[in-house]
Short mmCIF file of C-alpha atoms in Angstrom, two decimals:
data_model
loop_
_atom_site.label_atom_id
_atom_site.label_comp_id
_atom_site.label_asym_id
_atom_site.label_seq_id
_atom_site.Cartn_x
_atom_site.Cartn_y
_atom_site.Cartn_z
CA UNK H 1 11.41 -8.68 -20.91
CA UNK H 2 14.81 -8.69 -19.60
CA UNK H 3 16.41 -10.51 -22.99
CA UNK H 4 14.47 -7.87 -24.99
CA UNK H 5 15.90 -4.90 -22.90
CA UNK H 6 19.34 -6.38 -23.15
CA UNK H 7 19.01 -6.84 -26.58
CA UNK H 8 17.95 -3.34 -27.45
CA UNK H 9 20.46 -1.86 -25.11
CA UNK H 10 23.19 -3.88 -27.00
CA UNK H 11 21.86 -3.02 -30.53
CA UNK H 12 23.94 -0.17 -31.85
CA UNK H 13 21.06 0.64 -34.28
CA UNK H 14 18.98 1.80 -31.75
CA UNK H 15 20.75 4.94 -30.58
CA UNK H 16 17.98 6.85 -29.42
CA UNK H 17 17.38 4.21 -26.21
CA UNK H 18 20.45 5.92 -24.95
CA UNK H 19 18.01 9.08 -24.10
CA UNK H 20 15.59 7.16 -22.15
CA UNK H 21 15.60 5.25 -18.62
CA UNK H 22 15.47 1.69 -18.81
CA UNK H 23 11.70 2.25 -16.97
CA UNK H 24 10.72 4.13 -20.12
CA UNK H 25 12.30 1.48 -22.62
CA UNK H 26 10.20 -1.52 -20.40
CA UNK H 27 6.94 0.78 -19.66
CA UNK H 28 4.73 -0.14 -22.62
CA UNK H 29 6.01 -3.94 -23.36
CA UNK H 30 4.05 -5.59 -20.76
CA UNK H 31 0.70 -3.93 -22.54
CA UNK H 32 1.87 -5.17 -25.69
CA UNK H 33 2.51 -8.70 -24.41
CA UNK H 34 -0.94 -8.53 -22.56
CA UNK H 35 -2.65 -8.15 -26.34
CA UNK H 36 -0.56 -10.84 -27.82
CA UNK H 37 -1.71 -13.07 -24.72
CA UNK H 38 -5.07 -12.31 -25.32
CA UNK H 39 -4.62 -13.13 -29.09
CA UNK H 40 -2.94 -16.29 -28.50
CA UNK H 41 -5.74 -17.13 -26.22
CA UNK H 42 -8.18 -16.55 -28.75
CA UNK H 43 -9.73 -13.58 -27.05
CA UNK H 44 -8.80 -11.10 -29.73
CA UNK H 45 -8.42 -11.28 -32.78
CA UNK H 46 -6.85 -8.16 -33.44
CA UNK H 47 -4.08 -5.91 -32.01
CA UNK H 48 -5.60 -3.89 -29.07
CA UNK H 49 -5.24 -0.20 -28.37
CA UNK H 50 -2.20 -0.89 -25.94
CA UNK H 51 -0.04 -2.60 -28.78
CA UNK H 52 -1.39 -0.43 -31.33
CA UNK H 53 0.23 2.53 -29.56
CA UNK H 54 3.61 1.23 -29.14
CA UNK H 55 5.27 3.57 -32.28
CA UNK H 56 3.15 6.55 -30.91
CA UNK H 57 4.99 6.14 -27.72
CA UNK H 58 8.11 5.87 -29.20
CA UNK H 59 7.89 8.66 -31.28
CA UNK H 60 7.13 11.08 -28.51
CA UNK H 61 10.67 9.67 -26.95
CA UNK H 62 12.40 10.36 -30.20
CA UNK H 63 12.63 7.21 -31.81
CA UNK H 64 13.34 7.20 -35.45
CA UNK H 65 10.96 4.58 -37.53
CA UNK H 66 13.87 2.39 -38.45
CA UNK H 67 14.78 1.95 -34.81
CA UNK H 68 11.02 1.03 -33.58
CA UNK H 69 11.28 -1.57 -36.73
CA UNK H 70 14.91 -2.85 -35.46
CA UNK H 71 13.37 -3.00 -31.64
CA UNK H 72 10.24 -5.06 -32.94
CA UNK H 73 12.16 -7.39 -35.24
CA UNK H 74 14.55 -8.01 -31.81
CA UNK H 75 11.26 -8.64 -30.12
CA UNK H 76 9.94 -11.21 -32.73
CA UNK H 77 13.33 -13.14 -32.53
CA UNK H 78 13.44 -13.40 -28.67
CA UNK H 79 9.19 -14.55 -28.63
CA UNK H 80 10.04 -17.06 -31.55
CA UNK H 81 13.15 -18.60 -30.06
CA UNK H 82 11.50 -18.81 -26.37
CA UNK H 83 8.38 -20.67 -28.23
CA UNK H 84 11.01 -22.91 -29.69
CA UNK H 85 12.49 -23.94 -26.43
CA UNK H 86 9.02 -24.34 -24.78
CA UNK H 87 6.48 -25.70 -27.41
CA UNK H 88 5.39 -29.20 -26.64
CA UNK H 89 4.80 -29.66 -30.03
CA UNK H 90 6.08 -28.72 -33.83
CA UNK H 91 2.39 -28.31 -34.66
CA UNK H 92 1.82 -26.08 -31.18
CA UNK H 93 4.86 -24.18 -32.13
CA UNK H 94 3.72 -23.62 -35.78
CA UNK H 95 0.49 -22.32 -34.97
CA UNK H 96 1.62 -19.97 -31.77
CA UNK H 97 4.55 -19.11 -34.57
CA UNK H 98 1.93 -17.75 -37.28
CA UNK H 99 -0.28 -15.77 -34.51
CA UNK H 100 3.04 -14.16 -33.16
CA UNK H 101 4.08 -13.39 -36.53
CA UNK H 102 0.47 -11.77 -37.68
CA UNK H 103 0.17 -10.15 -34.53
CA UNK H 104 4.17 -8.32 -34.96
CA UNK H 105 3.00 -7.66 -38.42
CA UNK H 106 0.12 -5.73 -37.06
CA UNK H 107 2.48 -3.72 -35.21
CA UNK H 108 4.99 -2.94 -37.63
CA UNK H 109 2.20 -1.67 -39.91
CA UNK H 110 0.43 0.37 -37.42
CA UNK H 111 3.70 1.87 -35.89
CA UNK H 112 5.12 2.98 -39.69
CA UNK H 113 1.63 3.98 -40.03
CA UNK H 114 1.32 6.42 -37.17
CA UNK H 115 5.09 7.49 -37.28
CA UNK H 116 4.05 8.52 -41.11
CA UNK H 117 1.11 10.36 -39.39
CA UNK H 118 3.30 12.19 -36.97
CA UNK H 119 6.06 13.51 -39.25
CA UNK H 120 3.05 14.68 -41.56
CA UNK H 121 1.63 16.52 -38.74
CA UNK H 122 5.28 17.82 -37.32
CA UNK H 123 5.79 19.09 -41.15
CA UNK H 124 2.57 21.02 -41.43
CA UNK H 125 3.42 22.40 -38.01
CA UNK H 126 6.57 23.53 -39.33
CA UNK H 127 5.02 24.81 -42.23
CA UNK H 128 2.51 26.95 -40.62
CA UNK H 129 5.52 28.44 -38.17
CA UNK H 130 7.06 29.36 -41.42
CA UNK H 131 4.15 30.66 -42.87
CA UNK H 132 3.88 32.57 -39.40
CA UNK H 133 7.18 33.82 -39.75
CA UNK H 134 6.83 35.37 -43.30
CA UNK H 135 3.68 37.04 -42.28
CA UNK H 136 4.62 38.62 -39.06
CA UNK H 137 8.34 39.54 -39.89
CA UNK H 138 6.64 41.03 -43.44
CA UNK H 139 4.29 43.08 -41.44
CA UNK H 140 6.85 44.67 -38.49
CA UNK H 141 9.52 45.12 -40.97
CA UNK H 142 6.92 47.19 -43.44
CA UNK H 143 5.69 49.10 -40.51
CA UNK H 144 9.05 50.34 -39.43
CA UNK H 145 10.13 50.87 -43.02
CA UNK H 146 6.76 52.91 -43.38
CA UNK H 147 7.51 54.78 -40.12
CA UNK H 148 11.26 55.49 -41.14
CA UNK H 149 10.06 56.83 -44.89
CA UNK H 150 7.68 59.20 -43.14
CA UNK H 151 10.05 60.69 -40.69
CA UNK H 152 12.52 61.16 -43.60
CA UNK H 153 10.14 62.55 -45.52
CA UNK H 154 8.63 65.21 -43.11
CA UNK H 155 12.26 65.71 -41.65
CA UNK H 156 13.27 66.60 -45.56
CA UNK H 157 10.55 69.51 -45.28
CA UNK H 158 10.96 70.75 -41.73
CA UNK H 159 13.65 73.14 -39.95
CA UNK H 160 12.28 73.30 -36.81
CA UNK H 161 14.85 71.98 -33.57
CA UNK H 162 11.74 70.37 -31.97
CA UNK H 163 10.41 68.50 -35.10
CA UNK H 164 14.19 67.12 -35.45
CA UNK H 165 14.28 65.96 -32.07
CA UNK H 166 10.58 64.33 -32.37
CA UNK H 167 11.71 62.76 -35.66
CA UNK H 168 15.11 61.28 -33.86
CA UNK H 169 12.93 59.91 -31.11
CA UNK H 170 10.79 58.24 -33.26
CA UNK H 171 13.76 56.74 -35.62
CA UNK H 172 15.53 55.39 -32.25
CA UNK H 173 12.24 54.04 -31.14
CA UNK H 174 11.53 52.04 -34.52
CA UNK H 175 15.47 50.84 -34.86
CA UNK H 176 15.42 49.63 -31.49
CA UNK H 177 11.86 47.44 -32.38
CA UNK H 178 13.93 46.44 -35.39
CA UNK H 179 16.70 45.17 -33.30
CA UNK H 180 14.49 43.35 -30.66
CA UNK H 181 12.83 41.88 -33.72
CA UNK H 182 16.10 40.53 -35.23
CA UNK H 183 17.49 39.28 -31.42
CA UNK H 184 14.30 37.09 -30.72
CA UNK H 185 14.83 35.58 -34.30
CA UNK H 186 18.44 35.00 -33.74
CA UNK H 187 17.83 33.49 -30.44
CA UNK H 188 14.85 31.28 -31.38
CA UNK H 189 16.95 29.90 -34.19
CA UNK H 190 19.87 29.28 -32.13
CA UNK H 191 17.77 27.46 -29.70
CA UNK H 192 15.80 26.11 -32.54
CA UNK H 193 18.75 24.35 -33.67
CA UNK H 194 20.28 23.25 -30.35
CA UNK H 195 23.03 25.48 -31.07
CA UNK H 196 22.53 27.35 -27.14
CA UNK H 197 24.10 25.34 -24.10
CA UNK H 198 23.59 26.13 -20.47
CA UNK H 199 26.89 27.03 -18.46
CA UNK H 200 26.87 26.06 -14.85
CA UNK H 201 27.57 28.88 -12.40
CA UNK H 202 26.53 29.96 -8.93
CA UNK H 203 23.82 32.39 -8.90
CA UNK H 204 22.60 34.34 -5.89
CA UNK H 205 19.17 34.93 -5.84
CA UNK H 206 18.83 38.21 -4.03
CA UNK H 207 21.77 39.46 -6.21
CA UNK H 208 19.76 38.80 -9.45
CA UNK H 209 16.63 39.94 -8.01
CA UNK H 210 18.31 43.32 -7.06
CA UNK H 211 19.74 43.59 -10.88
CA UNK H 212 16.36 43.23 -12.32
CA UNK H 213 14.65 45.62 -9.89
CA UNK H 214 17.62 48.27 -10.90
CA UNK H 215 16.64 47.88 -14.36
CA UNK H 216 12.66 47.58 -14.62
CA UNK H 217 11.63 49.65 -11.39
CA UNK H 218 12.27 52.87 -13.51
CA UNK H 219 10.23 51.52 -16.47
CA UNK H 220 7.55 50.50 -14.42
CA UNK H 221 7.20 53.76 -12.76
CA UNK H 222 7.17 55.81 -15.88
CA UNK H 223 4.57 53.91 -16.93
CA UNK H 224 2.34 54.24 -13.89
CA UNK H 225 2.75 50.72 -12.20
CA UNK H 226 3.73 49.59 -9.30
CA UNK H 227 7.05 47.28 -8.75
CA UNK H 228 7.68 44.69 -5.95
CA UNK H 229 10.09 42.42 -5.63
CA UNK H 230 9.97 39.40 -3.54
CA UNK H 231 12.89 36.95 -2.51
CA UNK H 232 12.03 33.85 -0.25
CA UNK H 233 15.38 34.40 2.81
CA UNK H 234 15.02 30.37 2.91
CA UNK H 235 16.20 30.40 -0.98
CA UNK H 236 19.92 30.06 -0.89
CA UNK H 237 22.32 30.14 -4.09
CA UNK H 238 21.69 27.86 -6.82
CA UNK H 239 23.63 26.49 -9.55
CA UNK H 240 22.29 27.42 -12.74
CA UNK H 241 23.15 29.53 -15.92
CA UNK H 242 23.22 33.18 -14.83
CA UNK H 243 22.92 35.18 -18.56
CA UNK H 244 19.86 32.42 -19.17
CA UNK H 245 18.07 33.17 -16.04
CA UNK H 246 18.53 37.34 -16.72
CA UNK H 247 17.24 36.73 -20.05
CA UNK H 248 13.98 34.32 -18.98
CA UNK H 249 13.27 37.17 -16.31
CA UNK H 250 13.84 39.99 -18.73
CA UNK H 251 11.41 38.36 -21.14
CA UNK H 252 8.50 37.76 -18.69
CA UNK H 253 9.09 40.91 -17.25
CA UNK H 254 8.94 43.13 -20.95
CA UNK H 255 5.54 41.01 -21.34
CA UNK H 256 4.19 42.20 -18.12
CA UNK H 257 5.06 45.56 -18.68
CA UNK H 258 3.71 45.38 -22.33
CA UNK H 259 0.39 43.81 -21.49
CA UNK H 260 -0.26 45.73 -18.04
CA UNK H 261 -1.93 49.29 -18.48
CA UNK H 262 -2.85 49.83 -15.07
CA UNK H 263 -1.80 48.66 -11.39
CA UNK H 264 1.66 46.71 -10.88
CA UNK H 265 4.20 43.84 -11.63
CA UNK H 266 5.85 41.78 -8.90
CA UNK H 267 8.91 39.49 -9.54
CA UNK H 268 8.97 36.99 -6.67
CA UNK H 269 11.76 34.31 -6.23
CA UNK H 270 10.91 31.29 -3.96
CA UNK H 271 12.09 28.24 -2.79
CA UNK H 272 9.68 25.02 -3.54
CA UNK H 273 11.60 22.14 -1.92
CA UNK H 274 14.70 20.59 -1.70
CA UNK H 275 15.40 20.33 -5.27
CA UNK H 276 13.40 23.21 -7.00
CA UNK H 277 13.03 26.77 -6.79
CA UNK H 278 10.40 29.17 -8.37
CA UNK H 279 10.95 32.32 -10.57
CA UNK H 280 7.77 34.20 -10.81
CA UNK H 281 6.27 37.34 -12.77
CA UNK H 282 2.35 38.33 -11.56
CA UNK H 283 0.91 41.42 -13.21
CA UNK H 284 -2.50 42.86 -12.99
CA UNK H 285 -2.57 43.50 -16.64
CA UNK H 286 -5.87 41.97 -19.20
CA UNK H 287 -5.23 38.57 -18.50
CA UNK H 288 -5.83 35.47 -21.10
CA UNK H 289 -8.86 33.52 -21.38
CA UNK H 290 -8.43 29.96 -20.41
CA UNK H 291 -9.04 28.54 -24.05
CA UNK H 292 -5.88 30.49 -25.33
CA UNK H 293 -3.35 29.54 -22.47
CA UNK H 294 -2.52 26.41 -24.30
CA UNK H 295 -1.24 28.12 -26.91
CA UNK H 296 0.79 31.13 -25.28
CA UNK H 297 4.34 29.30 -26.00
CA UNK H 298 3.91 28.11 -29.49
CA UNK H 299 6.20 30.57 -31.45
CA UNK H 300 4.53 33.55 -33.61
CA UNK H 301 1.11 32.92 -31.38
CA UNK H 302 -0.85 35.89 -30.83
CA UNK H 303 -3.70 35.87 -28.28
CA UNK H 304 -6.87 37.59 -29.62
CA UNK H 305 -6.98 41.27 -28.49
CA UNK H 306 -3.07 41.56 -28.57
CA UNK H 307 -2.78 42.07 -32.28
CA UNK H 308 -2.22 45.77 -32.16
CA UNK H 309 0.66 45.35 -29.32
CA UNK H 310 3.85 45.30 -30.74
CA UNK H 311 5.59 41.90 -30.73
CA UNK H 312 7.01 39.11 -32.73
CA UNK H 313 4.89 36.17 -30.99
CA UNK H 314 8.16 34.70 -30.11
CA UNK H 315 9.53 36.00 -26.61
CA UNK H 316 7.34 33.06 -24.50
CA UNK H 317 8.49 30.31 -26.75
CA UNK H 318 11.99 31.50 -26.88
CA UNK H 319 11.55 31.50 -22.78
CA UNK H 320 9.72 28.38 -22.62
CA UNK H 321 13.08 26.87 -24.50
CA UNK H 322 15.23 28.52 -22.17
CA UNK H 323 13.91 27.36 -19.05
CA UNK H 324 13.71 23.92 -20.52
CA UNK H 325 17.22 24.24 -21.60
CA UNK H 326 17.78 25.17 -17.67
CA UNK H 327 16.03 21.52 -16.58
CA UNK H 328 12.73 23.46 -15.78
CA UNK H 329 8.94 23.69 -16.75
CA UNK H 330 7.23 26.98 -17.26
CA UNK H 331 3.59 27.38 -16.25
CA UNK H 332 0.98 30.16 -16.42
CA UNK H 333 -2.07 30.89 -14.13
CA UNK H 334 -4.21 33.80 -15.79
CA UNK H 335 -8.02 35.18 -15.60
CA UNK H 336 -9.17 37.59 -18.28
CA UNK H 337 -9.26 41.35 -16.73
CA UNK H 338 -7.63 39.72 -13.58
CA UNK H 339 -3.81 39.70 -14.60
CA UNK H 340 -1.34 36.95 -15.29
CA UNK H 341 1.35 34.83 -13.19
CA UNK H 342 4.14 33.22 -15.22
CA UNK H 343 6.15 30.77 -13.10
CA UNK H 344 9.50 29.42 -14.31
CA UNK H 345 9.79 26.09 -11.96
CA UNK H 346 13.85 25.23 -11.95
CA UNK H 347 15.94 22.95 -10.59
CA UNK H 348 18.40 24.41 -7.71
CA UNK H 349 21.22 22.50 -9.02
CA UNK H 350 21.64 22.38 -13.15
#
């Protein structure tokens, strides 16, 4: 194993191993070697599930197929070399070599098939996302254009000042919705292409909470909702990206406003331990059924019952990517009819 790890780390054609730890690199190899030992001991005639999963694990770690094949080629060479040094006879060496080659041929074949399957699934997901994007954008733009068209037609035949003020309000609201739509699309495109980078700065959680309260309290009160803010006094200044934190917070608070018809919204910033803190937004809104919660952070996904509420289905997908960009994770706790709590778990040092 030591020889193999050194060979992989020293091979310039396997670049993705630089993105994982040595432990992650080694993790699956003992299971693969156990399966090989079972075959050499005539306890198995086929690569077992652990060995078959090697290519899948490397896919999840970001490897390319060529890198997995190169990794297995290095393993083959090291195993054959070890056998040549320690085998008692040429006949034993030949028999063992044939078994090792057959075993690794199985792994290569299965890894290739698994990669092709995963790639096909990813392409299908991408295709579905693009179709979802086309459908969502077409629907939203059509509605906006229809609204503008109706206002202009009505405005042409109306001379009343009150009517003109109402028309202006409708136009502003529609244009604002279109602008939000385009902003979401641009943000999602930048995040998907890796163009968005995190900028380190010292952030005071209390100041962040104060800014958000000043922005959202009035909107909540206009909607007849309570708005509460809690800042853990033990939560000191953190190192993060202040603009990304505001965007994450704004996305979660705007979402809560959109889906909370009555009750209230709470913003909570609290310390979790020595290295992590949480930014939470809780509401008393419509809530989400458990079976739909796992898909909430997918792009263009709209939970059943929310189709008539304005939105692109990108807000939470963007939020998740921003949280991950800051080295954190996001989770949701919700119950239908009893509200939701979204929590971004973030590192105190970026």
